Amino acid sequence: MRIILAKDYEDMSQKAANLIAAQISLKPNSVLGLATGSSPIGAYQNLIESYKKGQISFAQTVSINLDEYVGLAQNSPQSYRFFMDENLFNHVDIDKNRSFVPNGLAADAKEECARYEGIIKQFGGVDLQLLGLGNNGHIGFNEPAQNFEKETHKVALTESTIKANRRFFAKEEDVPRFAYTMGIGSIIKARHIVLIASGVGKAQVLKDAFLGPVTPQLPASILQFHPNVCLVADETAMSLLI
Ligand code: F6R
């Protein structure tokens, strides 16, 4: 694993954006695995700025997002599709027909998971997967469990995740209880993984993920087995590791 130590959130965002920009520059038709949440917003802002300066183009890029809430329409402000449009896609030249997020309103969950897994395969897998880290060690919405789920699946969100995501909704009852997520197998097949973490709230889980045992009880710990992980974390997130 490569560790890039950042000073703070802004620095982490810039460094993560640099890695993504380098990926697109070297391979314009890269398949990017993208994440939502607070962690990547700054990186997306930096990418938008680079695009506006003419330094990068997403015109040939494919994007495949990690996850989506079950039950939310694409145009719902809390949906991850809406988040991606607002925070990245609407501001760059990406072809939205080639930017994928699971369909939260799919009639048949099994079919939707198979369709999504098919998209990942159709484009030859993910070149660079951007990941945030959940407080309970989840990546995507792979929550602590008895087994590592391999492929895209429907998952029941844990109380801890519902509480963490409550900030995006008017009230806790509005937070969806289920989500679609790429599986651990789908995630670790990515050729290059960039995990970003900022803030003291991530310090303990980051330490447990990389210095503790590899266990489905802490899904991010599987990253210890991946040959090409780059951790970009700021000093507070890294405070228990260095
Ligand atoms: C989001 C996702 C989640 C988040 C994680 C961290 O698409 O897959 O795993 O990356 O919950 O969220 P933040 O960045 O808000 O701390």
PDB file of C-alpha atoms and ligand atoms in Angstrom:
ATOM      1  CA  MET A   1       0.000   0.000   0.000  1.00  0.00           C
ATOM      2  CA  ARG A   2       1.140   3.507  -0.760  1.00  0.00           C
ATOM      3  CA  ILE A   3       0.333   6.180   1.812  1.00  0.00           C
ATOM      4  CA  ILE A   4       0.064   9.808   0.834  1.00  0.00           C
ATOM      5  CA  LEU A   5      -0.082  11.955   3.934  1.00  0.00           C
ATOM      6  CA  ALA A   6      -2.048  15.161   3.468  1.00  0.00           C
ATOM      7  CA  LYS A   7      -2.079  18.180   5.723  1.00  0.00           C
ATOM      8  CA  ASP A   8      -5.834  18.648   5.886  1.00  0.00           C
ATOM      9  CA  TYR A   9      -9.067  18.055   3.937  1.00  0.00           C
ATOM     10  CA  GLU A  10      -8.145  20.562   1.196  1.00  0.00           C
ATOM     11  CA  ASP A  11      -4.740  19.003   0.716  1.00  0.00           C
ATOM     12  CA  MET A  12      -6.213  15.480   0.715  1.00  0.00           C
ATOM     13  CA  SER A  13      -8.742  16.592  -1.908  1.00  0.00           C
ATOM     14  CA  GLN A  14      -6.062  18.101  -4.119  1.00  0.00           C
ATOM     15  CA  LYS A  15      -3.848  15.018  -3.888  1.00  0.00           C
ATOM     16  CA  ALA A  16      -6.740  12.622  -4.603  1.00  0.00           C
ATOM     17  CA  ALA A  17      -7.819  14.776  -7.556  1.00  0.00           C
ATOM     18  CA  ASN A  18      -4.247  14.692  -8.885  1.00  0.00           C
ATOM     19  CA  LEU A  19      -4.302  10.890  -8.878  1.00  0.00           C
ATOM     20  CA  ILE A  20      -7.624  10.813 -10.725  1.00  0.00           C
ATOM     21  CA  ALA A  21      -6.491  13.472 -13.198  1.00  0.00           C
ATOM     22  CA  ALA A  22      -3.300  11.504 -13.866  1.00  0.00           C
ATOM     23  CA  GLN A  23      -5.373   8.378 -14.492  1.00  0.00           C
ATOM     24  CA  ILE A  24      -7.583  10.198 -17.031  1.00  0.00           C
ATOM     25  CA  SER A  25      -4.603  11.848 -18.707  1.00  0.00           C
ATOM     26  CA  LEU A  26      -2.769   8.558 -19.126  1.00  0.00           C
ATOM     27  CA  LYS A  27      -5.896   6.673 -20.217  1.00  0.00           C
ATOM     28  CA  PRO A  28      -8.666   9.015 -21.424  1.00  0.00           C
ATOM     29  CA  ASN A  29     -11.196   6.170 -21.678  1.00  0.00           C
ATOM     30  CA  SER A  30     -10.608   5.090 -18.084  1.00  0.00           C
ATOM     31  CA  VAL A  31     -13.393   3.455 -16.122  1.00  0.00           C
ATOM     32  CA  LEU A  32     -13.638   5.399 -12.865  1.00  0.00           C
ATOM     33  CA  GLY A  33     -15.375   3.900  -9.848  1.00  0.00           C
ATOM     34  CA  LEU A  34     -16.780   6.856  -7.938  1.00  0.00           C
ATOM     35  CA  ALA A  35     -18.063   7.481  -4.432  1.00  0.00           C
ATOM     36  CA  THR A  36     -20.424   9.956  -2.796  1.00  0.00           C
ATOM     37  CA  GLY A  37     -20.385  11.358   0.764  1.00  0.00           C
ATOM     38  CA  SER A  38     -18.413  14.204   2.318  1.00  0.00           C
ATOM     39  CA  SER A  39     -14.943  12.797   1.629  1.00  0.00           C
ATOM     40  CA  PRO A  40     -14.821  13.148  -2.201  1.00  0.00           C
ATOM     41  CA  ILE A  41     -16.572  16.524  -2.593  1.00  0.00           C
ATOM     42  CA  GLY A  42     -13.303  18.490  -2.440  1.00  0.00           C
ATOM     43  CA  ALA A  43     -11.602  16.142  -4.898  1.00  0.00           C
ATOM     44  CA  TYR A  44     -14.514  16.605  -7.321  1.00  0.00           C
ATOM     45  CA  GLN A  45     -14.209  20.397  -6.963  1.00  0.00           C
ATOM     46  CA  ASN A  46     -10.527  20.181  -7.847  1.00  0.00           C
ATOM     47  CA  LEU A  47     -11.329  18.014 -10.874  1.00  0.00           C
ATOM     48  CA  ILE A  48     -13.938  20.531 -12.026  1.00  0.00           C
ATOM     49  CA  GLU A  49     -11.354  23.308 -11.767  1.00  0.00           C
ATOM     50  CA  SER A  50      -8.807  21.284 -13.769  1.00  0.00           C
ATOM     51  CA  TYR A  51     -11.472  20.609 -16.412  1.00  0.00           C
ATOM     52  CA  LYS A  52     -12.373  24.313 -16.621  1.00  0.00           C
ATOM     53  CA  LYS A  53      -8.696  25.180 -17.084  1.00  0.00           C
ATOM     54  CA  GLY A  54      -8.582  22.720 -20.006  1.00  0.00           C
ATOM     55  CA  GLN A  55      -6.164  20.390 -18.219  1.00  0.00           C
ATOM     56  CA  ILE A  56      -8.380  17.278 -18.291  1.00  0.00           C
ATOM     57  CA  SER A  57     -11.393  15.971 -20.172  1.00  0.00           C
ATOM     58  CA  PHE A  58     -13.936  13.352 -19.147  1.00  0.00           C
ATOM     59  CA  ALA A  59     -15.310  13.037 -22.695  1.00  0.00           C
ATOM     60  CA  GLN A  60     -14.137   9.447 -23.110  1.00  0.00           C
ATOM     61  CA  THR A  61     -14.364   8.461 -19.443  1.00  0.00           C
ATOM     62  CA  VAL A  62     -16.832   5.912 -18.104  1.00  0.00           C
ATOM     63  CA  SER A  63     -17.951   6.236 -14.489  1.00  0.00           C
ATOM     64  CA  ILE A  64     -19.552   3.572 -12.352  1.00  0.00           C
ATOM     65  CA  ASN A  65     -20.688   4.637  -8.905  1.00  0.00           C
ATOM     66  CA  LEU A  66     -20.468   2.426  -5.876  1.00  0.00           C
ATOM     67  CA  ASP A  67     -23.983   2.609  -4.549  1.00  0.00           C
ATOM     68  CA  GLU A  68     -27.473   4.094  -4.383  1.00  0.00           C
ATOM     69  CA  TYR A  69     -30.328   4.162  -1.887  1.00  0.00           C
ATOM     70  CA  VAL A  70     -33.226   1.833  -2.603  1.00  0.00           C
ATOM     71  CA  GLY A  71     -36.455   3.772  -3.047  1.00  0.00           C
ATOM     72  CA  LEU A  72     -35.051   7.142  -4.135  1.00  0.00           C
ATOM     73  CA  ALA A  73     -35.682   8.483  -7.641  1.00  0.00           C
ATOM     74  CA  GLN A  74     -32.708   9.812  -9.625  1.00  0.00           C
ATOM     75  CA  ASN A  75     -33.991  13.370  -9.267  1.00  0.00           C
ATOM     76  CA  SER A  76     -34.447  13.128  -5.511  1.00  0.00           C
ATOM     77  CA  PRO A  77     -31.938  15.566  -3.942  1.00  0.00           C
ATOM     78  CA  GLN A  78     -30.716  12.856  -1.570  1.00  0.00           C
ATOM     79  CA  SER A  79     -30.101  10.256  -4.278  1.00  0.00           C
ATOM     80  CA  TYR A  80     -26.528   9.479  -5.167  1.00  0.00           C
ATOM     81  CA  ARG A  81     -27.264  10.097  -8.852  1.00  0.00           C
ATOM     82  CA  PHE A  82     -28.365  13.633  -7.927  1.00  0.00           C
ATOM     83  CA  PHE A  83     -25.236  14.044  -5.760  1.00  0.00           C
ATOM     84  CA  MET A  84     -22.970  13.057  -8.643  1.00  0.00           C
ATOM     85  CA  ASP A  85     -24.756  15.374 -11.066  1.00  0.00           C
ATOM     86  CA  GLU A  86     -24.525  18.287  -8.639  1.00  0.00           C
ATOM     87  CA  ASN A  87     -20.972  17.697  -7.459  1.00  0.00           C
ATOM     88  CA  LEU A  88     -19.282  16.584 -10.669  1.00  0.00           C
ATOM     89  CA  PHE A  89     -21.157  15.487 -13.780  1.00  0.00           C
ATOM     90  CA  ASN A  90     -23.064  18.739 -14.467  1.00  0.00           C
ATOM     91  CA  HIS A  91     -19.799  20.686 -14.459  1.00  0.00           C
ATOM     92  CA  VAL A  92     -17.604  18.556 -16.732  1.00  0.00           C
ATOM     93  CA  ASP A  93     -17.860  17.026 -20.210  1.00  0.00           C
ATOM     94  CA  ILE A  94     -18.673  13.477 -19.108  1.00  0.00           C
ATOM     95  CA  ASP A  95     -21.222  11.614 -21.246  1.00  0.00           C
ATOM     96  CA  LYS A  96     -24.058  10.890 -18.807  1.00  0.00           C
ATOM     97  CA  ASN A  97     -25.044   7.881 -20.901  1.00  0.00           C
ATOM     98  CA  ARG A  98     -21.754   6.387 -19.812  1.00  0.00           C
ATOM     99  CA  SER A  99     -21.973   7.369 -16.134  1.00  0.00           C
ATOM    100  CA  PHE A 100     -23.719   4.727 -14.111  1.00  0.00           C
ATOM    101  CA  VAL A 101     -25.400   4.684 -10.691  1.00  0.00           C
ATOM    102  CA  PRO A 102     -27.688   1.839  -9.567  1.00  0.00           C
ATOM    103  CA  ASN A 103     -31.391   2.505 -10.152  1.00  0.00           C
ATOM    104  CA  GLY A 104     -32.952   2.997  -6.717  1.00  0.00           C
ATOM    105  CA  LEU A 105     -36.440   2.536  -8.177  1.00  0.00           C
ATOM    106  CA  ALA A 106     -35.762  -0.746  -9.994  1.00  0.00           C
ATOM    107  CA  ALA A 107     -38.776  -3.036  -9.751  1.00  0.00           C
ATOM    108  CA  ASP A 108     -36.714  -6.173  -9.230  1.00  0.00           C
ATOM    109  CA  ALA A 109     -33.705  -5.984  -6.900  1.00  0.00           C
ATOM    110  CA  LYS A 110     -32.029  -9.155  -8.188  1.00  0.00           C
ATOM    111  CA  GLU A 111     -32.332  -8.033 -11.796  1.00  0.00           C
ATOM    112  CA  GLU A 112     -30.959  -4.590 -10.950  1.00  0.00           C
ATOM    113  CA  CYS A 113     -27.929  -6.094  -9.184  1.00  0.00           C
ATOM    114  CA  ALA A 114     -27.241  -8.425 -12.122  1.00  0.00           C
ATOM    115  CA  ARG A 115     -27.677  -5.533 -14.591  1.00  0.00           C
ATOM    116  CA  TYR A 116     -25.206  -3.391 -12.645  1.00  0.00           C
ATOM    117  CA  GLU A 117     -22.646  -6.146 -12.331  1.00  0.00           C
ATOM    118  CA  GLY A 118     -23.043  -6.621 -16.107  1.00  0.00           C
ATOM    119  CA  ILE A 119     -22.178  -2.949 -16.681  1.00  0.00           C
ATOM    120  CA  ILE A 120     -18.927  -3.308 -14.716  1.00  0.00           C
ATOM    121  CA  LYS A 121     -18.005  -6.340 -16.844  1.00  0.00           C
ATOM    122  CA  GLN A 122     -19.144  -4.732 -20.116  1.00  0.00           C
ATOM    123  CA  PHE A 123     -16.602  -1.937 -19.674  1.00  0.00           C
ATOM    124  CA  GLY A 124     -13.806  -4.301 -18.694  1.00  0.00           C
ATOM    125  CA  GLY A 125     -13.779  -3.562 -14.954  1.00  0.00           C
ATOM    126  CA  VAL A 126     -12.791  -0.476 -13.032  1.00  0.00           C
ATOM    127  CA  ASP A 127      -9.408   1.180 -13.638  1.00  0.00           C
ATOM    128  CA  LEU A 128      -9.425   3.461 -10.617  1.00  0.00           C
ATOM    129  CA  GLN A 129     -11.826   3.050  -7.709  1.00  0.00           C
ATOM    130  CA  LEU A 130     -12.254   6.001  -5.371  1.00  0.00           C
ATOM    131  CA  LEU A 131     -13.420   4.985  -1.883  1.00  0.00           C
ATOM    132  CA  GLY A 132     -14.475   6.769   1.277  1.00  0.00           C
ATOM    133  CA  LEU A 133     -14.442   4.942   4.589  1.00  0.00           C
ATOM    134  CA  GLY A 134     -17.552   4.486   6.727  1.00  0.00           C
ATOM    135  CA  ASN A 135     -17.323   5.000  10.487  1.00  0.00           C
ATOM    136  CA  ASN A 136     -18.028   1.295  10.931  1.00  0.00           C
ATOM    137  CA  GLY A 137     -15.492   0.279   8.279  1.00  0.00           C
ATOM    138  CA  HIS A 138     -17.914  -0.007   5.385  1.00  0.00           C
ATOM    139  CA  ILE A 139     -16.778   0.582   1.818  1.00  0.00           C
ATOM    140  CA  GLY A 140     -19.520   1.259  -0.678  1.00  0.00           C
ATOM    141  CA  PHE A 141     -22.459   0.124   1.437  1.00  0.00           C
ATOM    142  CA  ASN A 142     -20.815  -3.168   2.344  1.00  0.00           C
ATOM    143  CA  GLU A 143     -21.697  -3.142   6.018  1.00  0.00           C
ATOM    144  CA  PRO A 144     -20.016  -5.290   8.701  1.00  0.00           C
ATOM    145  CA  ALA A 145     -21.243  -8.831   8.037  1.00  0.00           C
ATOM    146  CA  GLN A 146     -20.477 -12.518   8.461  1.00  0.00           C
ATOM    147  CA  ASN A 147     -19.118 -12.849   4.909  1.00  0.00           C
ATOM    148  CA  PHE A 148     -17.653 -10.634   2.232  1.00  0.00           C
ATOM    149  CA  GLU A 149     -20.407 -10.258  -0.404  1.00  0.00           C
ATOM    150  CA  LYS A 150     -18.797 -10.575  -3.808  1.00  0.00           C
ATOM    151  CA  GLU A 151     -21.077  -8.899  -6.301  1.00  0.00           C
ATOM    152  CA  THR A 152     -23.525  -5.999  -6.446  1.00  0.00           C
ATOM    153  CA  HIS A 153     -26.305  -6.672  -3.951  1.00  0.00           C
ATOM    154  CA  LYS A 154     -29.098  -5.102  -1.931  1.00  0.00           C
ATOM    155  CA  VAL A 155     -28.076  -4.414   1.650  1.00  0.00           C
ATOM    156  CA  ALA A 156     -29.855  -3.400   4.845  1.00  0.00           C
ATOM    157  CA  LEU A 157     -28.116  -0.326   6.257  1.00  0.00           C
ATOM    158  CA  THR A 158     -26.915  -0.532   9.858  1.00  0.00           C
ATOM    159  CA  GLU A 159     -28.087   1.879  12.553  1.00  0.00           C
ATOM    160  CA  SER A 160     -24.606   3.451  12.571  1.00  0.00           C
ATOM    161  CA  THR A 161     -24.787   4.225   8.836  1.00  0.00           C
ATOM    162  CA  ILE A 162     -28.370   5.490   9.087  1.00  0.00           C
ATOM    163  CA  LYS A 163     -27.270   7.854  11.873  1.00  0.00           C
ATOM    164  CA  ALA A 164     -24.161   8.965   9.939  1.00  0.00           C
ATOM    165  CA  ASN A 165     -26.249   9.738   6.826  1.00  0.00           C
ATOM    166  CA  ARG A 166     -29.071  11.388   8.756  1.00  0.00           C
ATOM    167  CA  ARG A 167     -27.372  14.756   8.112  1.00  0.00           C
ATOM    168  CA  PHE A 168     -28.479  14.688   4.471  1.00  0.00           C
ATOM    169  CA  PHE A 169     -32.186  14.176   5.307  1.00  0.00           C
ATOM    170  CA  ALA A 170     -34.856  16.272   7.059  1.00  0.00           C
ATOM    171  CA  LYS A 171     -35.441  13.560   9.677  1.00  0.00           C
ATOM    172  CA  GLU A 172     -34.048  10.154  10.571  1.00  0.00           C
ATOM    173  CA  GLU A 173     -37.200   8.339   9.394  1.00  0.00           C
ATOM    174  CA  ASP A 174     -36.500   9.675   5.883  1.00  0.00           C
ATOM    175  CA  VAL A 175     -33.141   7.883   5.609  1.00  0.00           C
ATOM    176  CA  PRO A 176     -33.694   4.828   3.384  1.00  0.00           C
ATOM    177  CA  ARG A 177     -33.140   1.511   5.165  1.00  0.00           C
ATOM    178  CA  PHE A 178     -31.783  -0.329   2.106  1.00  0.00           C
ATOM    179  CA  ALA A 179     -29.256   0.376  -0.613  1.00  0.00           C
ATOM    180  CA  TYR A 180     -27.696  -1.221  -3.662  1.00  0.00           C
ATOM    181  CA  THR A 181     -23.956  -1.522  -3.481  1.00  0.00           C
ATOM    182  CA  MET A 182     -21.145  -2.955  -5.520  1.00  0.00           C
ATOM    183  CA  GLY A 183     -19.864  -6.005  -3.656  1.00  0.00           C
ATOM    184  CA  ILE A 184     -16.459  -6.408  -2.073  1.00  0.00           C
ATOM    185  CA  GLY A 185     -15.473  -8.645  -4.987  1.00  0.00           C
ATOM    186  CA  SER A 186     -16.530  -5.994  -7.506  1.00  0.00           C
ATOM    187  CA  ILE A 187     -14.559  -3.350  -5.581  1.00  0.00           C
ATOM    188  CA  ILE A 188     -11.326  -5.239  -5.118  1.00  0.00           C
ATOM    189  CA  LYS A 189     -11.205  -6.247  -8.775  1.00  0.00           C
ATOM    190  CA  ALA A 190     -10.461  -2.570  -9.546  1.00  0.00           C
ATOM    191  CA  ARG A 191      -6.940  -2.225 -10.879  1.00  0.00           C
ATOM    192  CA  HIS A 192      -6.113   0.751  -8.680  1.00  0.00           C
ATOM    193  CA  ILE A 193      -7.865   1.831  -5.476  1.00  0.00           C
ATOM    194  CA  VAL A 194      -7.647   5.287  -3.919  1.00  0.00           C
ATOM    195  CA  LEU A 195      -9.031   5.420  -0.383  1.00  0.00           C
ATOM    196  CA  ILE A 196      -9.506   8.885   1.074  1.00  0.00           C
ATOM    197  CA  ALA A 197     -10.005   9.721   4.738  1.00  0.00           C
ATOM    198  CA  SER A 198     -10.104  13.001   6.592  1.00  0.00           C
ATOM    199  CA  GLY A 199     -10.716  13.972  10.204  1.00  0.00           C
ATOM    200  CA  VAL A 200     -10.155  12.485  13.607  1.00  0.00           C
ATOM    201  CA  GLY A 201     -13.469  10.610  13.340  1.00  0.00           C
ATOM    202  CA  LYS A 202     -11.817   8.230  10.848  1.00  0.00           C
ATOM    203  CA  ALA A 203      -8.612   7.659  12.871  1.00  0.00           C
ATOM    204  CA  GLN A 204      -9.638   4.536  14.810  1.00  0.00           C
ATOM    205  CA  VAL A 205     -11.389   2.800  11.917  1.00  0.00           C
ATOM    206  CA  LEU A 206      -8.442   3.550   9.627  1.00  0.00           C
ATOM    207  CA  LYS A 207      -6.043   2.001  12.124  1.00  0.00           C
ATOM    208  CA  ASP A 208      -8.267  -1.062  12.603  1.00  0.00           C
ATOM    209  CA  ALA A 209      -8.702  -1.478   8.838  1.00  0.00           C
ATOM    210  CA  PHE A 210      -4.984  -1.529   8.080  1.00  0.00           C
ATOM    211  CA  LEU A 211      -3.378  -2.860  11.257  1.00  0.00           C
ATOM    212  CA  GLY A 212      -6.112  -5.207  12.474  1.00  0.00           C
ATOM    213  CA  PRO A 213      -7.229  -8.594  11.149  1.00  0.00           C
ATOM    214  CA  VAL A 214      -8.864  -8.899   7.732  1.00  0.00           C
ATOM    215  CA  THR A 215     -12.490  -9.609   8.554  1.00  0.00           C
ATOM    216  CA  PRO A 216     -15.945  -9.015   7.027  1.00  0.00           C
ATOM    217  CA  GLN A 217     -16.765  -7.385  10.371  1.00  0.00           C
ATOM    218  CA  LEU A 218     -14.612  -4.509   9.105  1.00  0.00           C
ATOM    219  CA  PRO A 219     -15.113  -4.592   5.321  1.00  0.00           C
ATOM    220  CA  ALA A 220     -12.347  -2.082   4.492  1.00  0.00           C
ATOM    221  CA  SER A 221      -9.790  -4.487   5.993  1.00  0.00           C
ATOM    222  CA  ILE A 222     -10.005  -6.487   2.732  1.00  0.00           C
ATOM    223  CA  LEU A 223      -7.963  -3.683   1.158  1.00  0.00           C
ATOM    224  CA  GLN A 224      -4.886  -5.120   2.922  1.00  0.00           C
ATOM    225  CA  PHE A 225      -4.979  -7.847   0.241  1.00  0.00           C
ATOM    226  CA  HIS A 226      -5.177  -5.497  -2.729  1.00  0.00           C
ATOM    227  CA  PRO A 227      -1.855  -5.004  -4.544  1.00  0.00           C
ATOM    228  CA  ASN A 228      -2.455  -1.429  -5.640  1.00  0.00           C
ATOM    229  CA  VAL A 229      -4.079   0.634  -2.899  1.00  0.00           C
ATOM    230  CA  CYS A 230      -3.193   4.248  -2.334  1.00  0.00           C
ATOM    231  CA  LEU A 231      -4.375   5.737   0.949  1.00  0.00           C
ATOM    232  CA  VAL A 232      -4.679   9.510   0.863  1.00  0.00           C
ATOM    233  CA  ALA A 233      -5.399  10.658   4.407  1.00  0.00           C
ATOM    234  CA  ASP A 234      -4.910  13.816   6.365  1.00  0.00           C
ATOM    235  CA  GLU A 235      -2.917  14.152   9.572  1.00  0.00           C
ATOM    236  CA  THR A 236      -5.897  13.846  11.902  1.00  0.00           C
ATOM    237  CA  ALA A 237      -7.217  10.713  10.173  1.00  0.00           C
ATOM    238  CA  MET A 238      -3.703   9.245  10.294  1.00  0.00           C
ATOM    239  CA  SER A 239      -3.093  10.243  13.928  1.00  0.00           C
ATOM    240  CA  LEU A 240      -3.290   6.653  15.256  1.00  0.00           C
ATOM    241  CA  LEU A 241      -1.251   5.176  12.413  1.00  0.00           C
ATOM    242  CA  ILE A 242       1.836   7.388  12.516  1.00  0.00           C
TER     243      ILE A 242
HETATM  244  C1  F6R B   1     -20.573   6.570  -0.658  1.00  0.00           C
HETATM  245  C2  F6R B   1     -20.079   5.368  -0.019  1.00  0.00           C
HETATM  246  C3  F6R B   1     -19.756   5.315   1.438  1.00  0.00           C
HETATM  247  C4  F6R B   1     -18.967   6.519   1.931  1.00  0.00           C
HETATM  248  C5  F6R B   1     -18.691   6.392   3.423  1.00  0.00           C
HETATM  249  C6  F6R B   1     -17.926   7.580   3.977  1.00  0.00           C
HETATM  250  O1  F6R B   1     -20.812   6.354  -2.038  1.00  0.00           O
HETATM  251  O2  F6R B   1     -19.957   4.397  -0.687  1.00  0.00           O
HETATM  252  O3  F6R B   1     -19.029   4.143   1.679  1.00  0.00           O
HETATM  253  O4  F6R B   1     -17.761   6.613   1.232  1.00  0.00           O
HETATM  254  O5  F6R B   1     -19.899   6.281   4.115  1.00  0.00           O
HETATM  255  O6  F6R B   1     -18.746   8.695   3.911  1.00  0.00           O
HETATM  256  P1  F6R B   1     -18.180  10.157   4.190  1.00  0.00           P
HETATM  257  O7  F6R B   1     -17.238  10.468   3.103  1.00  0.00           O
HETATM  258  O8  F6R B   1     -19.402  11.043   4.155  1.00  0.00           O
HETATM  259  O9  F6R B   1     -17.539  10.109   5.534  1.00  0.00           O
END
